[in-house]
């Protein structure tokens, strides 16, 4: 477990540094501006001080932290200070767990930050919310979090002001708590100073100079109102000012300052606290705190969240703090027409109380805690906070070398600060955060976020739906449509039900196919939300006749230049520069052998390679490749530049996939090219014409069937689609969507990056060892780690599981959604990476990393579905066509 006590071991075997206070140098350095420092951290909030603390702890002492005003004068000082750990994202949960570990330690040290481990309660006021809680209870088991389900009556006993009317269930996590944000910041700053960091207040960064190294801009110098600092690394910890700071180097960080508020009541807890002292104390505090002496005689209730009513409460001595996420949020100092313009003197300040906006949650708060109706309001705290368009942090290195960002904490920066500081220190010093941070990586945002109005629309939607149940596959509604295929109108006319990814409108399925699909396969529970009989009909067409899929949204990169081949051989684990027309499936690895990207490389010219990756990963993968292309050796020589060009050409091409046993028949009728297996083998590409359209045809598949992906310049898109559609009719062609692809790829065992394969998994663990060419001349990035992993032997592997069928014929099949714990012999052994229903193999499929001892086919395991353990069996994958006969045609 990454978040743990002393030295902890990650899943991939890498050891994480022990948590400790930085070793004090002989004397504290004076807090004056140095002329140079290796690392400049901008921002003296909880984010900046935590990054500085962890850099020092990791041994990096050449660090200066610059704060334009005083420490903790940004969003940090007006935070409500709640620290919750469990999140939908496993990585963030591990980071938050580490925060708690750190805060406990700081509390026991010289400058205690007021850590109060009071626990937290989450209520369910609807059956769906209770289902969500049961799903979270299962996740907590994976992390070893002591989350327990409690009854509404128990919740009311622990939080005596609560009216349990309408509450259908609850859960309690004793190790959550709260902290004084300003004291935490001061404690982290003190630790950083003790480790050798200079903390320089009242020093404003005015500009950042860059120079071009290996064709990539790199930070060189920070200019302040007190002088310049030469540096190698800048960390933008500017909170809601982070976007403004990033603009100094021409980088877009899509952060919107949002007015966020809570109120503090006058004293209302006196009678309860009095009556609960003594004999009842344990029942309020729970077993964890009942024995604690840290709080002395102070009685502390757990915090309480009722997301269905949009509110939370926390005890503040004898009063309550009450806040929430209203449905009508208010951006501050940012509009749809302009980037954020925060006043230059906005430090240590709040916004005027917005009673009108507060009304909705005030009214709701009285439903759950009736005492709120008569409680005097001592103050309303209305402070701006940095929110992002997807409610995830912005972390990591930007396209400007050495310019890192750690901001956009979306009102959970206090909970996250410990973990954020720790991953950022690893990222800066080792070039790798050590965890799968894809959801938080600042490079995930595509170019559309350059638009203030797009960013604002998405951020507002995120804020107003903050407490909504996060159903897997939930679609965004704002700022759509934005990116569309030339066939978009045709799809709409056919009744396409669209989903959205990276701004692209994509067909999930066509409602017009509904009548031809099987209703009886509608899965039980939440998985039914993602189902339509059309998905089954489309799947069947792809397996039995031919399906036509619009995959125009696939991200496409062109890598060219005299060093392109050598560069790609270095970053790919497979042999990729094999000649024009050859297609290779490969992974890009980090130095730990973890998978940073999973894609195909096609040679399309002497010095040109065409890379195709998932819709959502284009910006991320391009940023990662550009970073590698700009690597400079210790002697200052650029390894690859000049000589490698990387272009994102996604929008230039449509991509239509023609997959199914009759795919060749359809294509043969439209092209003069010979498409027989001998003339056009699997995993090769040719430039051909299809119905008068010049097409780059790639004989590849992501569904396990014979077929081609046809790439054509976008203006030909509609003509090409129409021709394929007409030609396909005699062969039973159906237009198909992404849900059918998902079901088909699960049967064939194709991996999806960010779920089945991540920076924390190696190709050997993922069953992709066939891609690894350890003996290739010149080696490749990550090869040393893979060699070591091979010598040590696998400790786990990606298992294919089949869930037991329904006990009664006709009953709805149980289908996983991802994230479910898997146990064997009563002990949790792994977590589902992805899964769904395979309509051809007629099985509910799930993938999970399991210890090697459990990988033998036939091993019985159990999968937790909303609190119930369902039986499953490890099977030998892939379930469909293990010999690959179908895709060879
Ligand atoms: C009302 C409210 C309630 C909240 N409640 C919670 C909660 O219960 N739990 C939780 O986890 N989180 C909560 N948060 C969120 C949390 O407070 C923030 O996520 C966190 O404090 C942000 O820290 P930061 O370091 O990123 O930003 P900040 O604290 O804003 O620090 C950024 C610093 O950068 C400095 N700076 C900016 N520009 C420059 C420059 N050019 N040169 C030098 N310095 C510069 C600023 O002066 C500022 O001090 C809440 C936030 C609000 C507003």
mmCIF file of N, CA and C and ligand atoms in Angstrom, residues 42-48 66-70 72-76 78-83 203-205 237-241 244-245 248 260-262 312 347 381 383-385 406-407 409-416, ligand 1:
data_model
loop_
_atom_site.group_PDB
_atom_site.id
_atom_site.type_symbol
_atom_site.label_atom_id
_atom_site.label_comp_id
_atom_site.label_asym_id
_atom_site.label_seq_id
_atom_site.Cartn_x
_atom_site.Cartn_y
_atom_site.Cartn_z
ATOM 1 N N UNK A 42 6.291 28.335 -6.363
ATOM 2 C CA UNK A 42 5.524 29.595 -6.279
ATOM 3 C C UNK A 42 4.223 29.322 -5.545
ATOM 4 N N UNK A 43 4.024 30.003 -4.420
ATOM 5 C CA UNK A 43 2.772 29.874 -3.681
ATOM 6 C C UNK A 43 2.967 29.306 -2.293
ATOM 7 N N UNK A 44 2.548 30.062 -1.308
ATOM 8 C CA UNK A 44 2.720 29.652 0.087
ATOM 9 C C UNK A 44 1.420 29.206 0.725
ATOM 10 N N UNK A 45 0.607 28.452 -0.035
ATOM 11 C CA UNK A 45 -0.579 27.825 0.543
ATOM 12 C C UNK A 45 -0.225 26.410 0.973
ATOM 13 N N UNK A 46 -1.252 25.627 1.236
ATOM 14 C CA UNK A 46 -0.994 24.272 1.696
ATOM 15 C C UNK A 46 -0.316 23.442 0.600
ATOM 16 N N UNK A 47 -0.612 23.759 -0.676
ATOM 17 C CA UNK A 47 -0.009 23.012 -1.775
ATOM 18 C C UNK A 47 1.484 23.283 -1.874
ATOM 19 N N UNK A 48 1.869 24.555 -1.935
ATOM 20 C CA UNK A 48 3.278 24.923 -2.093
ATOM 21 C C UNK A 48 4.131 24.473 -0.921
ATOM 22 N N UNK A 66 8.419 30.973 -2.914
ATOM 23 C CA UNK A 66 8.088 32.399 -3.006
ATOM 24 C C UNK A 66 6.589 32.610 -2.791
ATOM 25 N N UNK A 67 6.264 33.531 -1.915
ATOM 26 C CA UNK A 67 4.864 33.849 -1.645
ATOM 27 C C UNK A 67 4.703 35.367 -1.775
ATOM 28 N N UNK A 68 3.738 35.763 -2.585
ATOM 29 C CA UNK A 68 3.608 37.198 -2.878
ATOM 30 C C UNK A 68 3.116 37.997 -1.675
ATOM 31 N N UNK A 69 2.431 37.333 -0.766
ATOM 32 C CA UNK A 69 1.940 38.011 0.437
ATOM 33 C C UNK A 69 2.497 37.258 1.644
ATOM 34 N N UNK A 70 1.598 36.727 2.486
ATOM 35 C CA UNK A 70 2.065 35.921 3.608
ATOM 36 C C UNK A 70 1.643 34.471 3.375
ATOM 37 N N UNK A 72 -0.271 31.155 3.694
ATOM 38 C CA UNK A 72 -1.684 30.862 3.943
ATOM 39 C C UNK A 72 -2.604 32.088 3.805
ATOM 40 N N UNK A 73 -2.321 32.895 2.787
ATOM 41 C CA UNK A 73 -3.203 34.044 2.550
ATOM 42 C C UNK A 73 -4.021 33.863 1.267
ATOM 43 N N UNK A 74 -3.971 32.664 0.652
ATOM 44 C CA UNK A 74 -4.822 32.379 -0.506
ATOM 45 C C UNK A 74 -6.057 31.621 -0.055
ATOM 46 N N UNK A 75 -6.462 30.611 -0.821
ATOM 47 C CA UNK A 75 -7.671 29.853 -0.454
ATOM 48 C C UNK A 75 -7.487 29.120 0.867
ATOM 49 N N UNK A 76 -6.247 28.804 1.204
ATOM 50 C CA UNK A 76 -6.014 27.930 2.349
ATOM 51 C C UNK A 76 -6.604 28.490 3.642
ATOM 52 N N UNK A 78 -9.181 30.163 4.374
ATOM 53 C CA UNK A 78 -10.626 30.127 4.639
ATOM 54 C C UNK A 78 -11.245 28.752 4.410
ATOM 55 N N UNK A 79 -10.397 27.724 4.419
ATOM 56 C CA UNK A 79 -10.923 26.375 4.203
ATOM 57 C C UNK A 79 -11.684 25.863 5.427
ATOM 58 N N UNK A 80 -12.636 24.962 5.173
ATOM 59 C CA UNK A 80 -13.377 24.346 6.282
ATOM 60 C C UNK A 80 -12.566 23.241 6.953
ATOM 61 N N UNK A 81 -11.487 22.795 6.321
ATOM 62 C CA UNK A 81 -10.539 21.893 6.974
ATOM 63 C C UNK A 81 -10.948 20.440 7.095
ATOM 64 N N UNK A 82 -11.960 20.018 6.358
ATOM 65 C CA UNK A 82 -12.370 18.604 6.422
ATOM 66 C C UNK A 82 -11.379 17.737 5.656
ATOM 67 N N UNK A 83 -11.088 16.578 6.204
ATOM 68 C CA UNK A 83 -10.168 15.655 5.540
ATOM 69 C C UNK A 83 -10.864 14.305 5.382
ATOM 70 N N UNK A 203 7.107 38.366 -1.755
ATOM 71 C CA UNK A 203 7.906 38.394 -2.986
ATOM 72 C C UNK A 203 7.039 37.851 -4.114
ATOM 73 N N UNK A 204 6.726 38.724 -5.027
ATOM 74 C CA UNK A 204 5.761 38.383 -6.081
ATOM 75 C C UNK A 204 6.486 37.982 -7.367
ATOM 76 N N UNK A 205 6.084 36.869 -7.917
ATOM 77 C CA UNK A 205 6.642 36.457 -9.214
ATOM 78 C C UNK A 205 5.953 37.276 -10.305
ATOM 79 N N UNK A 237 2.383 26.455 -7.660
ATOM 80 C CA UNK A 237 1.426 26.059 -6.616
ATOM 81 C C UNK A 237 0.564 27.268 -6.290
ATOM 82 N N UNK A 238 0.101 27.937 -7.326
ATOM 83 C CA UNK A 238 -0.584 29.213 -7.166
ATOM 84 C C UNK A 238 -2.061 29.098 -6.860
ATOM 85 N N UNK A 239 -2.594 27.905 -6.597
ATOM 86 C CA UNK A 239 -4.024 27.799 -6.276
ATOM 87 C C UNK A 239 -4.850 28.420 -7.397
ATOM 88 N N UNK A 240 -5.782 29.293 -7.051
ATOM 89 C CA UNK A 240 -6.631 29.893 -8.092
ATOM 90 C C UNK A 240 -5.836 30.859 -8.977
ATOM 91 N N UNK A 241 -4.605 31.209 -8.563
ATOM 92 C CA UNK A 241 -3.767 32.076 -9.396
ATOM 93 C C UNK A 241 -2.895 31.235 -10.349
ATOM 94 N N UNK A 244 -2.965 32.054 -14.063
ATOM 95 C CA UNK A 244 -2.293 33.328 -14.336
ATOM 96 C C UNK A 244 -0.764 33.130 -14.382
ATOM 97 N N UNK A 245 -0.238 32.374 -13.434
ATOM 98 C CA UNK A 245 1.212 32.118 -13.383
ATOM 99 C C UNK A 245 1.635 31.310 -14.617
ATOM 100 N N UNK A 248 2.442 32.990 -17.828
ATOM 101 C CA UNK A 248 3.762 33.628 -17.955
ATOM 102 C C UNK A 248 4.693 32.816 -18.857
ATOM 103 N N UNK A 260 -16.941 29.840 -3.105
ATOM 104 C CA UNK A 260 -17.365 28.632 -2.383
ATOM 105 C C UNK A 260 -17.597 29.065 -0.940
ATOM 106 N N UNK A 261 -18.732 28.675 -0.366
ATOM 107 C CA UNK A 261 -18.996 29.221 0.963
ATOM 108 C C UNK A 261 -19.557 28.217 1.962
ATOM 109 N N UNK A 262 -19.345 28.545 3.214
ATOM 110 C CA UNK A 262 -19.954 27.793 4.306
ATOM 111 C C UNK A 262 -20.305 28.777 5.411
ATOM 112 N N UNK A 312 -22.921 19.436 4.044
ATOM 113 C CA UNK A 312 -22.062 18.781 5.037
ATOM 114 C C UNK A 312 -22.038 19.629 6.304
ATOM 115 N N UNK A 347 -5.340 39.049 -1.294
ATOM 116 C CA UNK A 347 -4.702 38.124 -0.350
ATOM 117 C C UNK A 347 -5.301 38.356 1.024
ATOM 118 N N UNK A 381 -18.560 32.362 5.480
ATOM 119 C CA UNK A 381 -17.242 32.445 4.853
ATOM 120 C C UNK A 381 -17.441 32.200 3.366
ATOM 121 N N UNK A 383 -15.284 32.240 0.097
ATOM 122 C CA UNK A 383 -13.921 32.399 -0.424
ATOM 123 C C UNK A 383 -13.782 31.754 -1.775
ATOM 124 N N UNK A 384 -12.940 32.314 -2.633
ATOM 125 C CA UNK A 384 -12.735 31.666 -3.932
ATOM 126 C C UNK A 384 -11.801 30.472 -3.838
ATOM 127 N N UNK A 385 -12.047 29.495 -4.672
ATOM 128 C CA UNK A 385 -11.239 28.277 -4.706
ATOM 129 C C UNK A 385 -11.055 27.849 -6.162
ATOM 130 N N UNK A 406 0.964 22.205 -9.548
ATOM 131 C CA UNK A 406 0.238 21.436 -8.515
ATOM 132 C C UNK A 406 -0.836 22.380 -7.993
ATOM 133 N N UNK A 407 -1.983 22.360 -8.638
ATOM 134 C CA UNK A 407 -3.044 23.323 -8.287
ATOM 135 C C UNK A 407 -4.392 22.766 -8.735
ATOM 136 N N UNK A 409 -7.375 22.342 -6.751
ATOM 137 C CA UNK A 409 -7.673 21.263 -5.813
ATOM 138 C C UNK A 409 -9.171 21.089 -5.531
ATOM 139 N N UNK A 410 -10.021 21.887 -6.168
ATOM 140 C CA UNK A 410 -11.479 21.639 -6.185
ATOM 141 C C UNK A 410 -12.050 21.381 -4.791
ATOM 142 N N UNK A 411 -11.668 22.188 -3.850
ATOM 143 C CA UNK A 411 -12.199 22.124 -2.478
ATOM 144 C C UNK A 411 -11.874 20.827 -1.772
ATOM 145 N N UNK A 412 -10.822 20.113 -2.233
ATOM 146 C CA UNK A 412 -10.313 19.047 -1.378
ATOM 147 C C UNK A 412 -8.785 19.085 -1.290
ATOM 148 N N UNK A 413 -8.263 20.298 -1.303
ATOM 149 C CA UNK A 413 -6.809 20.466 -1.246
ATOM 150 C C UNK A 413 -6.222 20.210 0.123
ATOM 151 N N UNK A 414 -6.998 20.397 1.166
ATOM 152 C CA UNK A 414 -6.460 20.132 2.506
ATOM 153 C C UNK A 414 -6.351 18.612 2.681
ATOM 154 N N UNK A 415 -7.399 17.920 2.246
ATOM 155 C CA UNK A 415 -7.369 16.451 2.318
ATOM 156 C C UNK A 415 -6.245 15.889 1.457
ATOM 157 N N UNK A 416 -5.992 16.529 0.327
ATOM 158 C CA UNK A 416 -5.034 15.970 -0.620
ATOM 159 C C UNK A 416 -3.602 16.408 -0.417
HETATM 160 C C1 LIG B 1 -14.813 27.982 1.509
HETATM 161 C C2 LIG B 1 -13.829 26.879 1.277
HETATM 162 C C3 LIG B 1 -13.928 25.705 2.006
HETATM 163 C C4 LIG B 1 -13.024 24.662 1.793
HETATM 164 N N1 LIG B 1 -13.120 23.536 2.534
HETATM 165 C C5 LIG B 1 -12.246 22.514 2.347
HETATM 166 C C6 LIG B 1 -12.315 21.350 3.146
HETATM 167 O O1 LIG B 1 -13.148 21.216 4.009
HETATM 168 N N2 LIG B 1 -11.414 20.353 2.904
HETATM 169 C C7 LIG B 1 -10.465 20.452 1.927
HETATM 170 O O2 LIG B 1 -9.701 19.511 1.743
HETATM 171 N N3 LIG B 1 -10.369 21.569 1.169
HETATM 172 C C8 LIG B 1 -11.221 22.598 1.366
HETATM 173 N N4 LIG B 1 -11.122 23.739 0.617
HETATM 174 C C9 LIG B 1 -10.111 23.800 -0.422
HETATM 175 C C10 LIG B 1 -8.714 24.139 0.090
HETATM 176 O O3 LIG B 1 -8.778 25.204 0.988
HETATM 177 C C11 LIG B 1 -7.841 24.490 -1.096
HETATM 178 O O4 LIG B 1 -7.897 23.442 -2.045
HETATM 179 C C12 LIG B 1 -6.394 24.690 -0.742
HETATM 180 O O5 LIG B 1 -6.269 25.531 0.365
HETATM 181 C C13 LIG B 1 -5.665 25.311 -1.920
HETATM 182 O O6 LIG B 1 -4.326 25.470 -1.582
HETATM 183 P P1 LIG B 1 -3.276 26.036 -2.622
HETATM 184 O O7 LIG B 1 -1.965 26.002 -1.970
HETATM 185 O O8 LIG B 1 -3.437 25.326 -3.917
HETATM 186 O O9 LIG B 1 -3.758 27.521 -2.939
HETATM 187 P P2 LIG B 1 -3.675 28.844 -2.080
HETATM 188 O O10 LIG B 1 -3.896 28.605 -0.639
HETATM 189 O O11 LIG B 1 -4.585 29.817 -2.716
HETATM 190 O O12 LIG B 1 -2.181 29.302 -2.242
HETATM 191 C C14 LIG B 1 -1.702 29.898 -3.432
HETATM 192 C C15 LIG B 1 -0.719 30.956 -3.031
HETATM 193 O O13 LIG B 1 -0.024 31.405 -4.199
HETATM 194 C C16 LIG B 1 0.316 32.756 -3.974
HETATM 195 N N5 LIG B 1 0.630 33.389 -5.256
HETATM 196 C C17 LIG B 1 -0.221 33.587 -6.292
HETATM 197 N N6 LIG B 1 0.402 34.240 -7.269
HETATM 198 C C18 LIG B 1 1.671 34.458 -6.892
HETATM 199 C C19 LIG B 1 2.792 35.095 -7.485
HETATM 200 N N7 LIG B 1 2.712 35.644 -8.706
HETATM 201 N N8 LIG B 1 3.949 35.144 -6.796
HETATM 202 C C20 LIG B 1 4.049 34.571 -5.548
HETATM 203 N N9 LIG B 1 3.000 33.972 -4.935
HETATM 204 C C21 LIG B 1 1.829 33.914 -5.596
HETATM 205 C C22 LIG B 1 -0.939 33.317 -3.335
HETATM 206 O O14 LIG B 1 -0.676 34.520 -2.643
HETATM 207 C C23 LIG B 1 -1.381 32.185 -2.428
HETATM 208 O O15 LIG B 1 -0.940 32.338 -1.105
HETATM 209 C C24 LIG B 1 -12.007 24.802 0.819
HETATM 210 C C25 LIG B 1 -11.908 25.980 0.091
HETATM 211 C C26 LIG B 1 -12.808 27.019 0.312
HETATM 212 C C27 LIG B 1 -12.684 28.266 -0.493
#
